[in-house]
Amino acid sequence: MTPITIMMILIFVITFSLLLFLGIKSVSSLKKIKTTNNLIPKDRQLFLENKLKLHKKVTWIFSIFIIIALQFPFIFTVYETYTTFYPKHIDVVQERMVDSYIMAGIMFIVSLVFIVIFYLMLRLMIKAQLALIPQLSDIDYKNFIDYSSRLNIMDKAYPPLIIDDQTIYVFKAGRVVEININDIQSYSVTNGIKGGYHVKIKHPNLKFFILSSKHSVDYLNDAIYSKNSRLTRS
């Protein structure tokens, strides 16, 4: 077994373990969110139906991209093998092609595992949104719609924040963290070195998270500074 094959097997094991860990954490955190049996207004029902359609579209695009992207090492190895060793070293070509096929198979399995677990994680996040959005007050729902409409397609499908009267729901790495706004003792936002915004808060449930959009920061700022009397804008 060549070093390339060993490396691909290690990548598979590490990737599978990481995704399984994230998937388990997602399930445990999202189970805490309570659903409601109340009738959902038509505008919210339509919004949730459109969100499900967007979820399916994003999933298909992501799946195709991942499968193609993870096959590039195989394509590159085949190209390098034939341009370098064919036809003078057929034995080397045959050996490298066996490794290439093993690598292609492993990467294909990795891509399928990644897609399935990632899909389930995103599906759980969608379910959390389906449970949270109907419970928002009219003003909180309006604020969320205004915020959501400004986001890019990925954040629009899976917004990093949902805020109701006294709670911020932070969607972080497949988990949902609940933050009571009145329990926040300190709060600051700084620009990240490689883009995005670093949010630091003093709260028992969460200390730090990253937002990619200025719209998310504005949405968070408005909620915290209007509902937590201890904090003021700097």
PDB file of C-alpha atoms in Angstrom, residues 52-197:
ATOM      1  CA  LEU A  52     -37.550  24.274   2.276  1.00  0.00           C
ATOM      2  CA  LYS A  53     -37.322  24.673  -1.500  1.00  0.00           C
ATOM      3  CA  LEU A  54     -34.161  26.763  -1.109  1.00  0.00           C
ATOM      4  CA  HIS A  55     -32.750  24.113   1.236  1.00  0.00           C
ATOM      5  CA  LYS A  56     -33.233  21.428  -1.426  1.00  0.00           C
ATOM      6  CA  LYS A  57     -31.665  23.608  -4.129  1.00  0.00           C
ATOM      7  CA  VAL A  58     -28.606  24.429  -1.999  1.00  0.00           C
ATOM      8  CA  THR A  59     -28.217  20.755  -1.067  1.00  0.00           C
ATOM      9  CA  TRP A  60     -28.199  19.626  -4.704  1.00  0.00           C
ATOM     10  CA  ILE A  61     -25.687  22.299  -5.744  1.00  0.00           C
ATOM     11  CA  PHE A  62     -23.449  21.516  -2.766  1.00  0.00           C
ATOM     12  CA  SER A  63     -23.625  17.746  -3.390  1.00  0.00           C
ATOM     13  CA  ILE A  64     -22.621  18.028  -7.043  1.00  0.00           C
ATOM     14  CA  PHE A  65     -19.795  20.416  -6.189  1.00  0.00           C
ATOM     15  CA  ILE A  66     -18.397  18.152  -3.443  1.00  0.00           C
ATOM     16  CA  ILE A  67     -18.459  15.007  -5.602  1.00  0.00           C
ATOM     17  CA  ILE A  68     -16.682  16.747  -8.477  1.00  0.00           C
ATOM     18  CA  ALA A  69     -14.182  18.571  -6.249  1.00  0.00           C
ATOM     19  CA  LEU A  70     -13.119  15.451  -4.357  1.00  0.00           C
ATOM     20  CA  GLN A  71     -12.413  13.620  -7.624  1.00  0.00           C
ATOM     21  CA  PHE A  72      -9.803  16.181  -8.738  1.00  0.00           C
ATOM     22  CA  PRO A  73      -6.927  14.311  -6.999  1.00  0.00           C
ATOM     23  CA  PHE A  74      -7.863  11.209  -9.014  1.00  0.00           C
ATOM     24  CA  ILE A  75      -8.039  13.157 -12.288  1.00  0.00           C
ATOM     25  CA  PHE A  76      -4.728  14.887 -11.581  1.00  0.00           C
ATOM     26  CA  THR A  77      -2.987  11.593 -10.679  1.00  0.00           C
ATOM     27  CA  VAL A  78      -4.217   9.893 -13.871  1.00  0.00           C
ATOM     28  CA  TYR A  79      -3.065  12.837 -15.980  1.00  0.00           C
ATOM     29  CA  GLU A  80       0.358  12.975 -14.278  1.00  0.00           C
ATOM     30  CA  THR A  81       0.805   9.199 -14.556  1.00  0.00           C
ATOM     31  CA  TYR A  82       0.161   9.002 -18.290  1.00  0.00           C
ATOM     32  CA  THR A  83       2.073  12.153 -19.210  1.00  0.00           C
ATOM     33  CA  THR A  84       5.123  11.118 -17.137  1.00  0.00           C
ATOM     34  CA  PHE A  85       5.407   7.326 -17.398  1.00  0.00           C
ATOM     35  CA  TYR A  86       3.395   6.192 -20.412  1.00  0.00           C
ATOM     36  CA  PRO A  87       4.379   4.302 -22.574  1.00  0.00           C
ATOM     37  CA  LYS A  88       7.940   3.671 -21.346  1.00  0.00           C
ATOM     38  CA  HIS A  89       7.072   2.449 -17.840  1.00  0.00           C
ATOM     39  CA  ILE A  90       3.886   0.435 -18.105  1.00  0.00           C
ATOM     40  CA  ASP A  91       4.506  -1.293 -14.769  1.00  0.00           C
ATOM     41  CA  VAL A  92       4.648   2.073 -12.997  1.00  0.00           C
ATOM     42  CA  VAL A  93       1.495   3.186 -14.789  1.00  0.00           C
ATOM     43  CA  GLN A  94      -0.362   0.066 -13.697  1.00  0.00           C
ATOM     44  CA  GLU A  95       0.771   0.432 -10.073  1.00  0.00           C
ATOM     45  CA  ARG A  96      -0.168   4.099  -9.909  1.00  0.00           C
ATOM     46  CA  MET A  97      -3.536   3.447 -11.567  1.00  0.00           C
ATOM     47  CA  VAL A  98      -4.423   0.850  -8.938  1.00  0.00           C
ATOM     48  CA  ASP A  99      -3.684   3.436  -6.256  1.00  0.00           C
ATOM     49  CA  SER A 100      -5.674   6.006  -8.225  1.00  0.00           C
ATOM     50  CA  TYR A 101      -8.741   3.785  -8.353  1.00  0.00           C
ATOM     51  CA  ILE A 102      -8.489   3.114  -4.624  1.00  0.00           C
ATOM     52  CA  MET A 103      -8.128   6.838  -4.005  1.00  0.00           C
ATOM     53  CA  ALA A 104     -11.111   7.616  -6.255  1.00  0.00           C
ATOM     54  CA  GLY A 105     -13.250   5.071  -4.418  1.00  0.00           C
ATOM     55  CA  ILE A 106     -12.271   6.383  -0.990  1.00  0.00           C
ATOM     56  CA  MET A 107     -12.863  10.003  -1.992  1.00  0.00           C
ATOM     57  CA  PHE A 108     -16.248   9.095  -3.464  1.00  0.00           C
ATOM     58  CA  ILE A 109     -17.234   7.397  -0.192  1.00  0.00           C
ATOM     59  CA  VAL A 110     -15.915  10.416   1.742  1.00  0.00           C
ATOM     60  CA  SER A 111     -18.024  12.725  -0.417  1.00  0.00           C
ATOM     61  CA  LEU A 112     -21.153  10.612   0.131  1.00  0.00           C
ATOM     62  CA  VAL A 113     -20.599  10.450   3.891  1.00  0.00           C
ATOM     63  CA  PHE A 114     -19.934  14.186   3.990  1.00  0.00           C
ATOM     64  CA  ILE A 115     -23.057  14.951   1.934  1.00  0.00           C
ATOM     65  CA  VAL A 116     -25.346  12.698   3.993  1.00  0.00           C
ATOM     66  CA  ILE A 117     -24.193  13.975   7.396  1.00  0.00           C
ATOM     67  CA  PHE A 118     -24.034  17.582   6.210  1.00  0.00           C
ATOM     68  CA  TYR A 119     -27.535  17.249   4.752  1.00  0.00           C
ATOM     69  CA  LEU A 120     -28.882  15.813   8.007  1.00  0.00           C
ATOM     70  CA  MET A 121     -27.251  18.614   9.995  1.00  0.00           C
ATOM     71  CA  LEU A 122     -28.738  21.259   7.712  1.00  0.00           C
ATOM     72  CA  ARG A 123     -32.085  19.489   7.802  1.00  0.00           C
ATOM     73  CA  LEU A 124     -32.039  19.654  11.588  1.00  0.00           C
ATOM     74  CA  MET A 125     -31.293  23.369  11.388  1.00  0.00           C
ATOM     75  CA  ILE A 126     -34.218  23.814   9.008  1.00  0.00           C
ATOM     76  CA  LYS A 127     -36.453  21.936  11.448  1.00  0.00           C
ATOM     77  CA  ALA A 128     -35.287  24.271  14.207  1.00  0.00           C
ATOM     78  CA  GLN A 129     -36.245  27.239  12.055  1.00  0.00           C
ATOM     79  CA  LEU A 130     -39.628  25.678  11.288  1.00  0.00           C
ATOM     80  CA  ALA A 131     -40.187  25.437  15.039  1.00  0.00           C
ATOM     81  CA  LEU A 132     -38.875  28.904  15.936  1.00  0.00           C
ATOM     82  CA  ILE A 133     -40.282  31.155  13.216  1.00  0.00           C
ATOM     83  CA  PRO A 134     -43.982  30.461  13.952  1.00  0.00           C
ATOM     84  CA  GLN A 135     -43.377  31.435  17.591  1.00  0.00           C
ATOM     85  CA  LEU A 136     -41.946  34.870  16.813  1.00  0.00           C
ATOM     86  CA  SER A 137     -44.052  37.901  17.636  1.00  0.00           C
ATOM     87  CA  ASP A 138     -45.216  40.001  14.690  1.00  0.00           C
ATOM     88  CA  ILE A 139     -42.496  42.618  15.220  1.00  0.00           C
ATOM     89  CA  ASP A 140     -39.758  39.992  15.724  1.00  0.00           C
ATOM     90  CA  TYR A 141     -40.947  38.162  12.597  1.00  0.00           C
ATOM     91  CA  LYS A 142     -40.877  41.382  10.595  1.00  0.00           C
ATOM     92  CA  ASN A 143     -37.346  42.135  11.810  1.00  0.00           C
ATOM     93  CA  PHE A 144     -36.243  38.614  10.896  1.00  0.00           C
ATOM     94  CA  ILE A 145     -37.760  38.872   7.394  1.00  0.00           C
ATOM     95  CA  ASP A 146     -36.069  42.244   6.807  1.00  0.00           C
ATOM     96  CA  TYR A 147     -32.771  40.767   7.998  1.00  0.00           C
ATOM     97  CA  SER A 148     -33.123  37.542   6.005  1.00  0.00           C
ATOM     98  CA  SER A 149     -33.927  39.372   2.761  1.00  0.00           C
ATOM     99  CA  ARG A 150     -30.485  41.056   2.813  1.00  0.00           C
ATOM    100  CA  LEU A 151     -28.456  37.858   3.189  1.00  0.00           C
ATOM    101  CA  ASN A 152     -26.646  35.863   0.503  1.00  0.00           C
ATOM    102  CA  ILE A 153     -28.211  32.616  -0.715  1.00  0.00           C
ATOM    103  CA  MET A 154     -26.380  30.387   1.781  1.00  0.00           C
ATOM    104  CA  ASP A 155     -27.161  32.547   4.811  1.00  0.00           C
ATOM    105  CA  LYS A 156     -30.692  33.066   3.524  1.00  0.00           C
ATOM    106  CA  ALA A 157     -31.225  29.291   3.566  1.00  0.00           C
ATOM    107  CA  TYR A 158     -29.451  28.841   6.922  1.00  0.00           C
ATOM    108  CA  PRO A 159     -29.408  32.174   8.775  1.00  0.00           C
ATOM    109  CA  PRO A 160     -26.853  32.275  11.604  1.00  0.00           C
ATOM    110  CA  LEU A 161     -29.288  34.071  13.929  1.00  0.00           C
ATOM    111  CA  ILE A 162     -32.949  34.068  14.884  1.00  0.00           C
ATOM    112  CA  ILE A 163     -34.010  36.495  17.599  1.00  0.00           C
ATOM    113  CA  ASP A 164     -37.283  36.567  19.501  1.00  0.00           C
ATOM    114  CA  ASP A 165     -38.442  38.746  22.382  1.00  0.00           C
ATOM    115  CA  GLN A 166     -35.709  37.804  24.874  1.00  0.00           C
ATOM    116  CA  THR A 167     -33.659  35.037  23.239  1.00  0.00           C
ATOM    117  CA  ILE A 168     -30.951  34.926  20.583  1.00  0.00           C
ATOM    118  CA  TYR A 169     -30.665  31.591  18.783  1.00  0.00           C
ATOM    119  CA  VAL A 170     -27.156  31.243  17.359  1.00  0.00           C
ATOM    120  CA  PHE A 171     -26.723  28.542  14.708  1.00  0.00           C
ATOM    121  CA  LYS A 172     -23.093  27.526  15.108  1.00  0.00           C
ATOM    122  CA  ALA A 173     -21.416  24.491  13.456  1.00  0.00           C
ATOM    123  CA  GLY A 174     -24.673  22.607  13.227  1.00  0.00           C
ATOM    124  CA  ARG A 175     -25.680  23.474  16.801  1.00  0.00           C
ATOM    125  CA  VAL A 176     -28.224  25.910  18.149  1.00  0.00           C
ATOM    126  CA  VAL A 177     -27.117  27.903  21.185  1.00  0.00           C
ATOM    127  CA  GLU A 178     -29.764  29.777  23.174  1.00  0.00           C
ATOM    128  CA  ILE A 179     -28.715  33.098  24.689  1.00  0.00           C
ATOM    129  CA  ASN A 180     -30.985  35.055  26.990  1.00  0.00           C
ATOM    130  CA  ILE A 181     -30.424  38.688  26.063  1.00  0.00           C
ATOM    131  CA  ASN A 182     -30.757  39.952  29.641  1.00  0.00           C
ATOM    132  CA  ASP A 183     -28.064  37.519  30.803  1.00  0.00           C
ATOM    133  CA  ILE A 184     -25.420  39.053  28.514  1.00  0.00           C
ATOM    134  CA  GLN A 185     -22.937  40.898  30.723  1.00  0.00           C
ATOM    135  CA  SER A 186     -20.652  42.267  28.000  1.00  0.00           C
ATOM    136  CA  TYR A 187     -20.697  42.348  24.224  1.00  0.00           C
ATOM    137  CA  SER A 188     -18.353  43.496  21.455  1.00  0.00           C
ATOM    138  CA  VAL A 189     -17.851  42.992  17.725  1.00  0.00           C
ATOM    139  CA  THR A 190     -14.538  43.319  15.884  1.00  0.00           C
ATOM    140  CA  ASN A 191     -13.506  42.819  12.274  1.00  0.00           C
ATOM    141  CA  GLY A 192     -11.849  39.477  11.587  1.00  0.00           C
ATOM    142  CA  ILE A 193      -8.353  39.407  10.087  1.00  0.00           C
ATOM    143  CA  LYS A 194      -9.504  37.131   7.245  1.00  0.00           C
ATOM    144  CA  GLY A 195     -12.951  38.683   6.885  1.00  0.00           C
ATOM    145  CA  GLY A 196     -16.153  38.343   8.819  1.00  0.00           C
ATOM    146  CA  TYR A 197     -16.925  39.684  12.269  1.00  0.00           C
TER     147      TYR A 197
END
